[in-house]
Amino acid sequence: MKSLFYTIAICFTLAFGACKTESKEPKNTSLNEVKSLHEFMVGSWETTYIKIEYPTYQKADSSFVFEDDFSNPKSGRAQSKYNNDGTFTAWFKQPDSSKVGESNGKWKVKGDSLLVDYFYLGKQVQAWYTIQKSKNSFEGKVIYDWDNDGDFDDILLMKSKRIK
Protein backbone atom coordinates (compact mmCIF):
# COMPACT_ATOMS: atom_id res chain seq x y z
CA MET A 1 0.00 0.00 0.00
CA LYS A 2 2.96 2.33 0.73
CA SER A 3 4.28 1.93 -2.83
CA LEU A 4 0.78 2.65 -4.16
CA PHE A 5 0.75 5.83 -2.07
CA TYR A 6 4.16 6.91 -3.44
CA THR A 7 3.02 6.17 -6.98
CA ILE A 8 -0.17 8.17 -6.54
CA ALA A 9 1.61 11.05 -4.84
CA ILE A 10 4.24 11.24 -7.60
CA CYS A 11 1.57 10.97 -10.29
CA PHE A 12 -0.29 13.88 -8.72
CA THR A 13 2.79 15.93 -8.37
CA LEU A 14 3.86 15.22 -11.92
CA ALA A 15 0.46 16.00 -13.21
CA PHE A 16 0.24 19.46 -11.76
CA GLY A 17 2.93 21.79 -12.86
CA ALA A 18 4.00 24.27 -15.40
CA CYS A 19 2.71 24.17 -18.90
CA LYS A 20 3.13 25.54 -22.39
CA THR A 21 0.28 27.81 -23.39
CA GLU A 22 -1.46 27.35 -26.67
CA SER A 23 -2.18 31.06 -27.05
CA LYS A 24 -0.35 34.25 -26.13
CA GLU A 25 -1.89 36.49 -23.52
CA PRO A 26 -0.95 40.14 -23.12
CA LYS A 27 2.05 40.75 -20.86
CA ASN A 28 0.61 44.00 -19.46
CA THR A 29 -2.11 42.66 -17.22
CA SER A 30 -3.36 44.41 -14.11
CA LEU A 31 -3.15 42.78 -10.70
CA ASN A 32 -6.89 42.06 -10.89
CA GLU A 33 -6.57 40.06 -14.11
CA VAL A 34 -5.94 36.34 -13.91
CA LYS A 35 -2.65 34.88 -15.15
CA SER A 36 -2.74 32.30 -17.92
CA LEU A 37 -2.62 28.72 -16.67
CA HIS A 38 0.90 28.44 -18.08
CA GLU A 39 2.17 31.44 -16.12
CA PHE A 40 0.33 30.29 -13.02
CA MET A 41 1.76 26.77 -13.02
CA VAL A 42 5.43 27.65 -13.47
CA GLY A 43 7.20 27.19 -10.14
CA SER A 44 7.29 24.80 -7.20
CA TRP A 45 4.25 23.00 -5.74
CA GLU A 46 3.35 20.68 -2.89
CA THR A 47 0.33 18.40 -2.74
CA THR A 48 -1.80 19.11 0.34
CA TYR A 49 -4.70 16.73 -0.31
CA ILE A 50 -5.38 13.78 -2.54
CA LYS A 51 -8.40 11.57 -3.06
CA ILE A 52 -8.74 8.78 -5.58
CA GLU A 53 -12.02 6.97 -6.08
CA TYR A 54 -11.64 3.52 -7.64
CA PRO A 55 -15.10 2.28 -8.67
CA THR A 56 -13.71 -1.17 -9.56
CA TYR A 57 -10.38 -1.33 -7.74
CA GLN A 58 -8.12 -3.69 -9.70
CA LYS A 59 -11.14 -5.25 -11.41
CA ALA A 60 -12.85 -6.09 -8.11
CA ASP A 61 -16.61 -5.74 -7.88
CA SER A 62 -16.29 -3.28 -5.00
CA SER A 63 -15.07 0.28 -4.81
CA PHE A 64 -12.10 1.66 -2.91
CA VAL A 65 -11.19 5.23 -1.90
CA PHE A 66 -7.67 6.42 -1.14
CA GLU A 67 -7.52 9.74 0.70
CA ASP A 68 -4.77 11.71 2.45
CA ASP A 69 -4.64 15.31 3.66
CA PHE A 70 -0.90 15.22 4.52
CA SER A 71 -1.61 16.79 7.92
CA ASN A 72 0.67 14.39 9.83
CA PRO A 73 4.02 16.18 10.24
CA LYS A 74 5.77 12.80 10.07
CA SER A 75 4.33 12.02 6.65
CA GLY A 76 6.18 12.75 3.46
CA ARG A 77 5.20 15.39 0.92
CA ALA A 78 4.71 15.11 -2.84
CA GLN A 79 6.49 18.06 -4.44
CA SER A 80 7.27 19.23 -7.96
CA LYS A 81 8.92 21.96 -9.97
CA TYR A 82 7.48 23.03 -13.32
CA ASN A 83 9.68 24.92 -15.73
CA ASN A 84 8.65 27.50 -18.32
CA ASP A 85 10.10 25.30 -21.11
CA GLY A 86 7.43 22.60 -20.58
CA THR A 87 9.52 20.22 -18.47
CA PHE A 88 9.01 19.24 -14.85
CA THR A 89 10.51 17.19 -12.05
CA ALA A 90 8.50 15.57 -9.27
CA TRP A 91 9.51 13.69 -6.15
CA PHE A 92 8.35 12.59 -2.74
CA LYS A 93 10.07 14.44 0.12
CA GLN A 94 10.50 12.29 3.22
CA PRO A 95 10.21 13.75 6.77
CA ASP A 96 14.04 13.71 6.97
CA SER A 97 14.13 15.94 3.80
CA SER A 98 15.47 13.16 1.56
CA LYS A 99 13.87 12.73 -1.87
CA VAL A 100 12.52 9.45 -3.24
CA GLY A 101 10.74 8.51 -6.45
CA GLU A 102 12.09 11.40 -8.50
CA SER A 103 10.76 11.52 -12.04
CA ASN A 104 10.96 13.92 -14.99
CA GLY A 105 8.45 14.69 -17.68
CA LYS A 106 6.86 17.18 -20.03
CA TRP A 107 3.70 19.24 -19.67
CA LYS A 108 1.52 21.62 -21.62
CA VAL A 109 -1.82 23.37 -21.22
CA LYS A 110 -4.87 23.94 -23.32
CA GLY A 111 -7.60 26.13 -21.87
CA ASP A 112 -8.17 25.03 -18.26
CA SER A 113 -6.52 21.65 -18.78
CA LEU A 114 -3.02 20.45 -18.00
CA LEU A 115 -1.42 17.50 -19.81
CA VAL A 116 1.42 15.70 -18.11
CA ASP A 117 3.54 13.13 -19.89
CA TYR A 118 6.12 11.10 -17.95
CA PHE A 119 7.52 7.62 -17.45
CA TYR A 120 7.09 6.19 -13.95
CA LEU A 121 7.41 2.68 -12.51
CA GLY A 122 7.71 1.11 -15.94
CA LYS A 123 4.68 2.89 -17.39
CA GLN A 124 4.21 5.88 -19.68
CA VAL A 125 1.63 8.20 -18.11
CA GLN A 126 -0.24 10.76 -20.21
CA ALA A 127 -3.06 12.38 -18.28
CA TRP A 128 -5.20 15.51 -18.80
CA TYR A 129 -6.18 17.30 -15.59
CA THR A 130 -8.83 19.99 -15.30
CA ILE A 131 -7.35 22.77 -13.17
CA GLN A 132 -9.18 25.28 -10.97
CA LYS A 133 -6.83 28.04 -9.82
CA SER A 134 -6.90 30.00 -6.58
CA LYS A 135 -4.47 32.70 -5.46
CA ASN A 136 -1.52 30.41 -4.54
CA SER A 137 -3.11 27.00 -4.89
CA PHE A 138 -5.11 24.87 -7.29
CA GLU A 139 -7.37 21.85 -7.48
CA GLY A 140 -6.91 19.29 -10.20
CA LYS A 141 -9.19 16.49 -11.33
CA VAL A 142 -8.60 13.67 -13.77
CA ILE A 143 -10.15 10.35 -14.73
CA TYR A 144 -7.40 7.83 -15.38
CA ASP A 145 -6.40 4.19 -14.83
CA TRP A 146 -4.53 4.78 -11.54
CA ASP A 147 -4.91 1.16 -10.35
CA ASN A 148 -3.55 -0.24 -13.64
CA ASP A 149 -6.50 -2.56 -14.21
CA GLY A 150 -7.03 -1.47 -17.82
CA ASP A 151 -10.11 0.65 -17.09
CA PHE A 152 -9.90 4.45 -17.21
CA ASP A 153 -12.48 4.87 -14.46
CA ASP A 154 -10.52 6.13 -11.45
CA ILE A 155 -11.26 9.71 -10.35
CA LEU A 156 -8.41 11.62 -8.82
CA LEU A 157 -8.85 14.93 -7.01
CA MET A 158 -5.85 16.78 -5.67
CA LYS A 159 -5.11 20.10 -4.05
CA SER A 160 -1.70 21.74 -4.22
CA LYS A 161 -0.12 24.88 -2.85
CA ARG A 162 2.73 26.99 -4.18
CA ILE A 163 6.00 26.61 -2.27
CA LYS A 164 9.28 28.55 -2.40
mmCIF file with all atom_site columns, C-alpha atoms in Angstrom:
data_model
loop_
_atom_site.group_PDB
_atom_site.id
_atom_site.type_symbol
_atom_site.label_atom_id
_atom_site.label_alt_id
_atom_site.label_comp_id
_atom_site.label_asym_id
_atom_site.label_entity_id
_atom_site.label_seq_id
_atom_site.pdbx_PDB_ins_code
_atom_site.Cartn_x
_atom_site.Cartn_y
_atom_site.Cartn_z
_atom_site.occupancy
_atom_site.B_iso_or_equiv
_atom_site.pdbx_formal_charge
_atom_site.auth_seq_id
_atom_site.auth_comp_id
_atom_site.auth_asym_id
_atom_site.auth_atom_id
_atom_site.pdbx_PDB_model_num
ATOM 1   C CA . MET A 1 1   ? 0.000   0.000  0.000   1.00 0.00 ? 1   MET A CA 1
ATOM 2   C CA . LYS A 1 2   ? 2.960   2.326  0.729   1.00 0.00 ? 2   LYS A CA 1
ATOM 3   C CA . SER A 1 3   ? 4.284   1.928  -2.832  1.00 0.00 ? 3   SER A CA 1
ATOM 4   C CA . LEU A 1 4   ? 0.779   2.650  -4.159  1.00 0.00 ? 4   LEU A CA 1
ATOM 5   C CA . PHE A 1 5   ? 0.753   5.826  -2.074  1.00 0.00 ? 5   PHE A CA 1
ATOM 6   C CA . TYR A 1 6   ? 4.163   6.912  -3.441  1.00 0.00 ? 6   TYR A CA 1
ATOM 7   C CA . THR A 1 7   ? 3.016   6.167  -6.976  1.00 0.00 ? 7   THR A CA 1
ATOM 8   C CA . ILE A 1 8   ? -0.168  8.167  -6.537  1.00 0.00 ? 8   ILE A CA 1
ATOM 9   C CA . ALA A 1 9   ? 1.608   11.051 -4.841  1.00 0.00 ? 9   ALA A CA 1
ATOM 10  C CA . ILE A 1 10  ? 4.239   11.242 -7.595  1.00 0.00 ? 10  ILE A CA 1
ATOM 11  C CA . CYS A 1 11  ? 1.572   10.973 -10.294 1.00 0.00 ? 11  CYS A CA 1
ATOM 12  C CA . PHE A 1 12  ? -0.286  13.882 -8.716  1.00 0.00 ? 12  PHE A CA 1
ATOM 13  C CA . THR A 1 13  ? 2.793   15.927 -8.369  1.00 0.00 ? 13  THR A CA 1
ATOM 14  C CA . LEU A 1 14  ? 3.857   15.217 -11.915 1.00 0.00 ? 14  LEU A CA 1
ATOM 15  C CA . ALA A 1 15  ? 0.460   15.999 -13.214 1.00 0.00 ? 15  ALA A CA 1
ATOM 16  C CA . PHE A 1 16  ? 0.243   19.463 -11.760 1.00 0.00 ? 16  PHE A CA 1
ATOM 17  C CA . GLY A 1 17  ? 2.932   21.791 -12.856 1.00 0.00 ? 17  GLY A CA 1
ATOM 18  C CA . ALA A 1 18  ? 3.996   24.266 -15.399 1.00 0.00 ? 18  ALA A CA 1
ATOM 19  C CA . CYS A 1 19  ? 2.714   24.172 -18.899 1.00 0.00 ? 19  CYS A CA 1
ATOM 20  C CA . LYS A 1 20  ? 3.129   25.540 -22.392 1.00 0.00 ? 20  LYS A CA 1
ATOM 21  C CA . THR A 1 21  ? 0.280   27.814 -23.392 1.00 0.00 ? 21  THR A CA 1
ATOM 22  C CA . GLU A 1 22  ? -1.464  27.355 -26.669 1.00 0.00 ? 22  GLU A CA 1
ATOM 23  C CA . SER A 1 23  ? -2.176  31.059 -27.054 1.00 0.00 ? 23  SER A CA 1
ATOM 24  C CA . LYS A 1 24  ? -0.347  34.246 -26.133 1.00 0.00 ? 24  LYS A CA 1
ATOM 25  C CA . GLU A 1 25  ? -1.890  36.489 -23.521 1.00 0.00 ? 25  GLU A CA 1
ATOM 26  C CA . PRO A 1 26  ? -0.952  40.139 -23.124 1.00 0.00 ? 26  PRO A CA 1
ATOM 27  C CA . LYS A 1 27  ? 2.050   40.747 -20.864 1.00 0.00 ? 27  LYS A CA 1
ATOM 28  C CA . ASN A 1 28  ? 0.613   43.996 -19.461 1.00 0.00 ? 28  ASN A CA 1
ATOM 29  C CA . THR A 1 29  ? -2.114  42.656 -17.221 1.00 0.00 ? 29  THR A CA 1
ATOM 30  C CA . SER A 1 30  ? -3.365  44.406 -14.113 1.00 0.00 ? 30  SER A CA 1
ATOM 31  C CA . LEU A 1 31  ? -3.152  42.780 -10.696 1.00 0.00 ? 31  LEU A CA 1
ATOM 32  C CA . ASN A 1 32  ? -6.886  42.059 -10.888 1.00 0.00 ? 32  ASN A CA 1
ATOM 33  C CA . GLU A 1 33  ? -6.572  40.063 -14.111 1.00 0.00 ? 33  GLU A CA 1
ATOM 34  C CA . VAL A 1 34  ? -5.938  36.344 -13.907 1.00 0.00 ? 34  VAL A CA 1
ATOM 35  C CA . LYS A 1 35  ? -2.646  34.878 -15.153 1.00 0.00 ? 35  LYS A CA 1
ATOM 36  C CA . SER A 1 36  ? -2.741  32.297 -17.917 1.00 0.00 ? 36  SER A CA 1
ATOM 37  C CA . LEU A 1 37  ? -2.616  28.724 -16.672 1.00 0.00 ? 37  LEU A CA 1
ATOM 38  C CA . HIS A 1 38  ? 0.905   28.442 -18.083 1.00 0.00 ? 38  HIS A CA 1
ATOM 39  C CA . GLU A 1 39  ? 2.166   31.438 -16.121 1.00 0.00 ? 39  GLU A CA 1
ATOM 40  C CA . PHE A 1 40  ? 0.329   30.286 -13.024 1.00 0.00 ? 40  PHE A CA 1
ATOM 41  C CA . MET A 1 41  ? 1.760   26.772 -13.018 1.00 0.00 ? 41  MET A CA 1
ATOM 42  C CA . VAL A 1 42  ? 5.433   27.652 -13.468 1.00 0.00 ? 42  VAL A CA 1
ATOM 43  C CA . GLY A 1 43  ? 7.198   27.194 -10.135 1.00 0.00 ? 43  GLY A CA 1
ATOM 44  C CA . SER A 1 44  ? 7.290   24.795 -7.195  1.00 0.00 ? 44  SER A CA 1
ATOM 45  C CA . TRP A 1 45  ? 4.250   23.000 -5.744  1.00 0.00 ? 45  TRP A CA 1
ATOM 46  C CA . GLU A 1 46  ? 3.346   20.679 -2.888  1.00 0.00 ? 46  GLU A CA 1
ATOM 47  C CA . THR A 1 47  ? 0.330   18.397 -2.745  1.00 0.00 ? 47  THR A CA 1
ATOM 48  C CA . THR A 1 48  ? -1.796  19.110 0.340   1.00 0.00 ? 48  THR A CA 1
ATOM 49  C CA . TYR A 1 49  ? -4.704  16.731 -0.310  1.00 0.00 ? 49  TYR A CA 1
ATOM 50  C CA . ILE A 1 50  ? -5.380  13.782 -2.542  1.00 0.00 ? 50  ILE A CA 1
ATOM 51  C CA . LYS A 1 51  ? -8.402  11.573 -3.057  1.00 0.00 ? 51  LYS A CA 1
ATOM 52  C CA . ILE A 1 52  ? -8.740  8.779  -5.578  1.00 0.00 ? 52  ILE A CA 1
ATOM 53  C CA . GLU A 1 53  ? -12.017 6.967  -6.084  1.00 0.00 ? 53  GLU A CA 1
ATOM 54  C CA . TYR A 1 54  ? -11.640 3.520  -7.642  1.00 0.00 ? 54  TYR A CA 1
ATOM 55  C CA . PRO A 1 55  ? -15.104 2.276  -8.671  1.00 0.00 ? 55  PRO A CA 1
ATOM 56  C CA . THR A 1 56  ? -13.708 -1.167 -9.564  1.00 0.00 ? 56  THR A CA 1
ATOM 57  C CA . TYR A 1 57  ? -10.381 -1.327 -7.743  1.00 0.00 ? 57  TYR A CA 1
ATOM 58  C CA . GLN A 1 58  ? -8.121  -3.694 -9.704  1.00 0.00 ? 58  GLN A CA 1
ATOM 59  C CA . LYS A 1 59  ? -11.140 -5.246 -11.415 1.00 0.00 ? 59  LYS A CA 1
ATOM 60  C CA . ALA A 1 60  ? -12.851 -6.086 -8.108  1.00 0.00 ? 60  ALA A CA 1
ATOM 61  C CA . ASP A 1 61  ? -16.614 -5.741 -7.880  1.00 0.00 ? 61  ASP A CA 1
ATOM 62  C CA . SER A 1 62  ? -16.292 -3.284 -5.003  1.00 0.00 ? 62  SER A CA 1
ATOM 63  C CA . SER A 1 63  ? -15.065 0.283  -4.811  1.00 0.00 ? 63  SER A CA 1
ATOM 64  C CA . PHE A 1 64  ? -12.098 1.665  -2.908  1.00 0.00 ? 64  PHE A CA 1
ATOM 65  C CA . VAL A 1 65  ? -11.190 5.229  -1.895  1.00 0.00 ? 65  VAL A CA 1
ATOM 66  C CA . PHE A 1 66  ? -7.671  6.419  -1.137  1.00 0.00 ? 66  PHE A CA 1
ATOM 67  C CA . GLU A 1 67  ? -7.522  9.741  0.700   1.00 0.00 ? 67  GLU A CA 1
ATOM 68  C CA . ASP A 1 68  ? -4.770  11.710 2.448   1.00 0.00 ? 68  ASP A CA 1
ATOM 69  C CA . ASP A 1 69  ? -4.644  15.307 3.665   1.00 0.00 ? 69  ASP A CA 1
ATOM 70  C CA . PHE A 1 70  ? -0.899  15.221 4.517   1.00 0.00 ? 70  PHE A CA 1
ATOM 71  C CA . SER A 1 71  ? -1.611  16.785 7.924   1.00 0.00 ? 71  SER A CA 1
ATOM 72  C CA . ASN A 1 72  ? 0.667   14.391 9.828   1.00 0.00 ? 72  ASN A CA 1
ATOM 73  C CA . PRO A 1 73  ? 4.022   16.179 10.245  1.00 0.00 ? 73  PRO A CA 1
ATOM 74  C CA . LYS A 1 74  ? 5.774   12.800 10.075  1.00 0.00 ? 74  LYS A CA 1
ATOM 75  C CA . SER A 1 75  ? 4.334   12.023 6.649   1.00 0.00 ? 75  SER A CA 1
ATOM 76  C CA . GLY A 1 76  ? 6.178   12.753 3.462   1.00 0.00 ? 76  GLY A CA 1
ATOM 77  C CA . ARG A 1 77  ? 5.204   15.386 0.917   1.00 0.00 ? 77  ARG A CA 1
ATOM 78  C CA . ALA A 1 78  ? 4.707   15.107 -2.836  1.00 0.00 ? 78  ALA A CA 1
ATOM 79  C CA . GLN A 1 79  ? 6.487   18.065 -4.444  1.00 0.00 ? 79  GLN A CA 1
ATOM 80  C CA . SER A 1 80  ? 7.270   19.228 -7.958  1.00 0.00 ? 80  SER A CA 1
ATOM 81  C CA . LYS A 1 81  ? 8.916   21.961 -9.965  1.00 0.00 ? 81  LYS A CA 1
ATOM 82  C CA . TYR A 1 82  ? 7.479   23.028 -13.322 1.00 0.00 ? 82  TYR A CA 1
ATOM 83  C CA . ASN A 1 83  ? 9.682   24.922 -15.735 1.00 0.00 ? 83  ASN A CA 1
ATOM 84  C CA . ASN A 1 84  ? 8.654   27.501 -18.320 1.00 0.00 ? 84  ASN A CA 1
ATOM 85  C CA . ASP A 1 85  ? 10.098  25.296 -21.107 1.00 0.00 ? 85  ASP A CA 1
ATOM 86  C CA . GLY A 1 86  ? 7.430   22.601 -20.578 1.00 0.00 ? 86  GLY A CA 1
ATOM 87  C CA . THR A 1 87  ? 9.525   20.219 -18.474 1.00 0.00 ? 87  THR A CA 1
ATOM 88  C CA . PHE A 1 88  ? 9.013   19.236 -14.850 1.00 0.00 ? 88  PHE A CA 1
ATOM 89  C CA . THR A 1 89  ? 10.511  17.195 -12.050 1.00 0.00 ? 89  THR A CA 1
ATOM 90  C CA . ALA A 1 90  ? 8.503   15.567 -9.270  1.00 0.00 ? 90  ALA A CA 1
ATOM 91  C CA . TRP A 1 91  ? 9.514   13.690 -6.151  1.00 0.00 ? 91  TRP A CA 1
ATOM 92  C CA . PHE A 1 92  ? 8.354   12.588 -2.739  1.00 0.00 ? 92  PHE A CA 1
ATOM 93  C CA . LYS A 1 93  ? 10.073  14.444 0.121   1.00 0.00 ? 93  LYS A CA 1
ATOM 94  C CA . GLN A 1 94  ? 10.499  12.291 3.221   1.00 0.00 ? 94  GLN A CA 1
ATOM 95  C CA . PRO A 1 95  ? 10.209  13.747 6.771   1.00 0.00 ? 95  PRO A CA 1
ATOM 96  C CA . ASP A 1 96  ? 14.044  13.707 6.968   1.00 0.00 ? 96  ASP A CA 1
ATOM 97  C CA . SER A 1 97  ? 14.128  15.938 3.802   1.00 0.00 ? 97  SER A CA 1
ATOM 98  C CA . SER A 1 98  ? 15.473  13.157 1.559   1.00 0.00 ? 98  SER A CA 1
ATOM 99  C CA . LYS A 1 99  ? 13.875  12.730 -1.871  1.00 0.00 ? 99  LYS A CA 1
ATOM 100 C CA . VAL A 1 100 ? 12.517  9.446  -3.245  1.00 0.00 ? 100 VAL A CA 1
ATOM 101 C CA . GLY A 1 101 ? 10.742  8.507  -6.448  1.00 0.00 ? 101 GLY A CA 1
ATOM 102 C CA . GLU A 1 102 ? 12.087  11.403 -8.502  1.00 0.00 ? 102 GLU A CA 1
ATOM 103 C CA . SER A 1 103 ? 10.759  11.523 -12.041 1.00 0.00 ? 103 SER A CA 1
ATOM 104 C CA . ASN A 1 104 ? 10.961  13.921 -14.988 1.00 0.00 ? 104 ASN A CA 1
ATOM 105 C CA . GLY A 1 105 ? 8.448   14.693 -17.679 1.00 0.00 ? 105 GLY A CA 1
ATOM 106 C CA . LYS A 1 106 ? 6.856   17.179 -20.033 1.00 0.00 ? 106 LYS A CA 1
ATOM 107 C CA . TRP A 1 107 ? 3.701   19.237 -19.666 1.00 0.00 ? 107 TRP A CA 1
ATOM 108 C CA . LYS A 1 108 ? 1.516   21.620 -21.619 1.00 0.00 ? 108 LYS A CA 1
ATOM 109 C CA . VAL A 1 109 ? -1.817  23.367 -21.219 1.00 0.00 ? 109 VAL A CA 1
ATOM 110 C CA . LYS A 1 110 ? -4.874  23.937 -23.317 1.00 0.00 ? 110 LYS A CA 1
ATOM 111 C CA . GLY A 1 111 ? -7.602  26.131 -21.870 1.00 0.00 ? 111 GLY A CA 1
ATOM 112 C CA . ASP A 1 112 ? -8.170  25.030 -18.263 1.00 0.00 ? 112 ASP A CA 1
ATOM 113 C CA . SER A 1 113 ? -6.516  21.649 -18.782 1.00 0.00 ? 113 SER A CA 1
ATOM 114 C CA . LEU A 1 114 ? -3.017  20.446 -17.997 1.00 0.00 ? 114 LEU A CA 1
ATOM 115 C CA . LEU A 1 115 ? -1.420  17.504 -19.812 1.00 0.00 ? 115 LEU A CA 1
ATOM 116 C CA . VAL A 1 116 ? 1.419   15.702 -18.109 1.00 0.00 ? 116 VAL A CA 1
ATOM 117 C CA . ASP A 1 117 ? 3.544   13.127 -19.890 1.00 0.00 ? 117 ASP A CA 1
ATOM 118 C CA . TYR A 1 118 ? 6.125   11.104 -17.953 1.00 0.00 ? 118 TYR A CA 1
ATOM 119 C CA . PHE A 1 119 ? 7.523   7.616  -17.454 1.00 0.00 ? 119 PHE A CA 1
ATOM 120 C CA . TYR A 1 120 ? 7.091   6.185  -13.947 1.00 0.00 ? 120 TYR A CA 1
ATOM 121 C CA . LEU A 1 121 ? 7.410   2.676  -12.506 1.00 0.00 ? 121 LEU A CA 1
ATOM 122 C CA . GLY A 1 122 ? 7.708   1.108  -15.936 1.00 0.00 ? 122 GLY A CA 1
ATOM 123 C CA . LYS A 1 123 ? 4.682   2.894  -17.387 1.00 0.00 ? 123 LYS A CA 1
ATOM 124 C CA . GLN A 1 124 ? 4.213   5.882  -19.678 1.00 0.00 ? 124 GLN A CA 1
ATOM 125 C CA . VAL A 1 125 ? 1.634   8.195  -18.108 1.00 0.00 ? 125 VAL A CA 1
ATOM 126 C CA . GLN A 1 126 ? -0.236  10.760 -20.207 1.00 0.00 ? 126 GLN A CA 1
ATOM 127 C CA . ALA A 1 127 ? -3.056  12.382 -18.278 1.00 0.00 ? 127 ALA A CA 1
ATOM 128 C CA . TRP A 1 128 ? -5.204  15.509 -18.796 1.00 0.00 ? 128 TRP A CA 1
ATOM 129 C CA . TYR A 1 129 ? -6.177  17.302 -15.590 1.00 0.00 ? 129 TYR A CA 1
ATOM 130 C CA . THR A 1 130 ? -8.831  19.986 -15.304 1.00 0.00 ? 130 THR A CA 1
ATOM 131 C CA . ILE A 1 131 ? -7.349  22.765 -13.166 1.00 0.00 ? 131 ILE A CA 1
ATOM 132 C CA . GLN A 1 132 ? -9.175  25.279 -10.972 1.00 0.00 ? 132 GLN A CA 1
ATOM 133 C CA . LYS A 1 133 ? -6.833  28.039 -9.818  1.00 0.00 ? 133 LYS A CA 1
ATOM 134 C CA . SER A 1 134 ? -6.900  30.004 -6.582  1.00 0.00 ? 134 SER A CA 1
ATOM 135 C CA . LYS A 1 135 ? -4.469  32.697 -5.455  1.00 0.00 ? 135 LYS A CA 1
ATOM 136 C CA . ASN A 1 136 ? -1.521  30.410 -4.535  1.00 0.00 ? 136 ASN A CA 1
ATOM 137 C CA . SER A 1 137 ? -3.113  27.000 -4.891  1.00 0.00 ? 137 SER A CA 1
ATOM 138 C CA . PHE A 1 138 ? -5.107  24.867 -7.295  1.00 0.00 ? 138 PHE A CA 1
ATOM 139 C CA . GLU A 1 139 ? -7.367  21.853 -7.482  1.00 0.00 ? 139 GLU A CA 1
ATOM 140 C CA . GLY A 1 140 ? -6.914  19.293 -10.199 1.00 0.00 ? 140 GLY A CA 1
ATOM 141 C CA . LYS A 1 141 ? -9.190  16.495 -11.327 1.00 0.00 ? 141 LYS A CA 1
ATOM 142 C CA . VAL A 1 142 ? -8.597  13.668 -13.775 1.00 0.00 ? 142 VAL A CA 1
ATOM 143 C CA . ILE A 1 143 ? -10.153 10.350 -14.733 1.00 0.00 ? 143 ILE A CA 1
ATOM 144 C CA . TYR A 1 144 ? -7.398  7.827  -15.382 1.00 0.00 ? 144 TYR A CA 1
ATOM 145 C CA . ASP A 1 145 ? -6.395  4.188  -14.826 1.00 0.00 ? 145 ASP A CA 1
ATOM 146 C CA . TRP A 1 146 ? -4.526  4.776  -11.543 1.00 0.00 ? 146 TRP A CA 1
ATOM 147 C CA . ASP A 1 147 ? -4.906  1.162  -10.352 1.00 0.00 ? 147 ASP A CA 1
ATOM 148 C CA . ASN A 1 148 ? -3.550  -0.237 -13.644 1.00 0.00 ? 148 ASN A CA 1
ATOM 149 C CA . ASP A 1 149 ? -6.496  -2.564 -14.208 1.00 0.00 ? 149 ASP A CA 1
ATOM 150 C CA . GLY A 1 150 ? -7.028  -1.470 -17.816 1.00 0.00 ? 150 GLY A CA 1
ATOM 151 C CA . ASP A 1 151 ? -10.113 0.653  -17.086 1.00 0.00 ? 151 ASP A CA 1
ATOM 152 C CA . PHE A 1 152 ? -9.900  4.448  -17.207 1.00 0.00 ? 152 PHE A CA 1
ATOM 153 C CA . ASP A 1 153 ? -12.482 4.868  -14.457 1.00 0.00 ? 153 ASP A CA 1
ATOM 154 C CA . ASP A 1 154 ? -10.525 6.129  -11.448 1.00 0.00 ? 154 ASP A CA 1
ATOM 155 C CA . ILE A 1 155 ? -11.262 9.714  -10.350 1.00 0.00 ? 155 ILE A CA 1
ATOM 156 C CA . LEU A 1 156 ? -8.407  11.624 -8.819  1.00 0.00 ? 156 LEU A CA 1
ATOM 157 C CA . LEU A 1 157 ? -8.847  14.933 -7.011  1.00 0.00 ? 157 LEU A CA 1
ATOM 158 C CA . MET A 1 158 ? -5.847  16.777 -5.671  1.00 0.00 ? 158 MET A CA 1
ATOM 159 C CA . LYS A 1 159 ? -5.109  20.102 -4.050  1.00 0.00 ? 159 LYS A CA 1
ATOM 160 C CA . SER A 1 160 ? -1.703  21.741 -4.225  1.00 0.00 ? 160 SER A CA 1
ATOM 161 C CA . LYS A 1 161 ? -0.124  24.877 -2.851  1.00 0.00 ? 161 LYS A CA 1
ATOM 162 C CA . ARG A 1 162 ? 2.728   26.985 -4.175  1.00 0.00 ? 162 ARG A CA 1
ATOM 163 C CA . ILE A 1 163 ? 6.004   26.613 -2.268  1.00 0.00 ? 163 ILE A CA 1
ATOM 164 C CA . LYS A 1 164 ? 9.281   28.547 -2.402  1.00 0.00 ? 164 LYS A CA 1
#
